[in-house]
Coordinates of C-alpha atoms in Angstrom, one line a residue:
M1 CA -13.2 -7.0 1.7
W2 CA -10.7 -4.4 3.0
E3 CA -11.8 -1.1 4.7
I4 CA -9.5 1.9 4.9
K5 CA -9.8 3.3 8.5
G6 CA -8.4 6.7 7.8
W7 CA -5.4 8.8 8.4
I8 CA -3.4 7.7 11.5
C9 CA 0.1 8.8 12.4
G10 CA 1.3 9.5 8.8
G11 CA -0.6 6.7 7.2
Y12 CA -3.7 4.6 6.9
V13 CA -4.9 1.4 8.5
A14 CA -6.6 -1.2 6.3
A15 CA -8.7 -3.7 8.1
R16 CA -10.3 -6.9 6.9
E17 CA -13.4 -8.5 8.3
D18 CA -11.5 -11.3 10.0
G19 CA -9.4 -8.8 12.0
E20 CA -6.2 -8.8 9.8
T21 CA -4.7 -5.3 9.6
V22 CA -2.2 -3.6 7.3
F23 CA -0.6 -0.3 8.0
I24 CA -0.1 1.9 5.0
Y25 CA 2.6 4.6 5.3
K26 CA 3.1 7.5 2.9
R27 CA 6.7 7.8 2.1
P28 CA 8.7 10.6 0.4
N29 CA 9.6 9.6 -3.1
W30 CA 13.1 11.2 -2.9
G31 CA 15.9 9.1 -1.6
S32 CA 14.5 6.0 -3.1
G33 CA 15.2 6.7 -6.7
L34 CA 11.5 7.2 -7.4
S35 CA 11.5 11.0 -7.7
G36 CA 8.9 11.2 -10.5
L37 CA 6.1 9.6 -8.4
K38 CA 3.1 11.5 -7.1
N39 CA 2.2 9.0 -4.3
F40 CA 4.4 6.4 -2.7
F41 CA 3.1 4.1 0.0
E42 CA 4.6 1.2 1.9
L43 CA 2.4 -1.5 3.3
R44 CA 3.4 -3.3 6.6
S45 CA 1.9 -6.3 8.3
R46 CA 3.1 -7.4 11.7
G47 CA 6.1 -5.2 11.3
A48 CA 7.3 -6.6 8.0
L49 CA 7.3 -4.8 4.7
I50 CA 4.8 -6.6 2.4
G51 CA 4.3 -4.3 -0.5
R52 CA 4.5 -0.9 -2.2
I53 CA 1.9 1.2 -4.0
S54 CA 2.9 4.1 -6.2
S55 CA 1.4 6.4 -8.8
E56 CA 3.2 8.6 -11.4
N57 CA 3.0 12.3 -11.3
S58 CA 1.4 12.9 -14.7
W59 CA -1.9 13.9 -16.3
R60 CA -2.8 10.2 -16.6
P61 CA -1.2 8.5 -13.6
E62 CA -0.5 4.8 -13.6
V63 CA -1.0 3.0 -10.3
R64 CA 1.5 0.3 -9.6
A65 CA 1.3 -2.2 -6.7
E66 CA 4.3 -4.4 -5.9
W67 CA 4.1 -7.5 -3.6
L68 CA 7.3 -7.9 -1.5
A69 CA 6.4 -10.5 1.1
E70 CA 7.1 -14.2 1.3
T71 CA 4.3 -16.7 0.8
D72 CA 4.0 -17.8 4.4
R73 CA 1.9 -14.7 5.3
P74 CA -1.9 -14.7 5.9
L75 CA -2.0 -12.1 3.1
S76 CA -1.7 -12.5 -0.6
E77 CA -1.3 -10.5 -3.8
D78 CA -5.1 -10.4 -4.1
D79 CA -5.2 -8.6 -0.7
L80 CA -2.8 -6.0 -2.1
M81 CA -5.0 -5.4 -5.2
E82 CA -8.1 -5.0 -2.9
I83 CA -6.2 -2.5 -0.7
T84 CA -5.0 -0.6 -3.8
A85 CA -8.5 -0.3 -5.1
A86 CA -9.8 0.8 -1.7
L87 CA -7.2 3.6 -1.5
K88 CA -8.6 5.4 -4.6
L89 CA -5.4 6.9 -5.8

């Protein structure tokens, strides 16, 4: 189970019970070709980009989570889904 620790230095910190942490940074949607998005977050673990979470800027936003890390990490796509749910976009 992941717990969002709050707003720290332009992002959030998600912590798991076993001590694993993920830093979640809010990024501007311009410059990335994603200009129609309401929220755009990058997830980093141990300095490496592991995923992105975005939601559209519409009356019924669709949240999209994208896993970008290799399989040799102590995290998985399931962790990404749990973090996305905990963010409550």
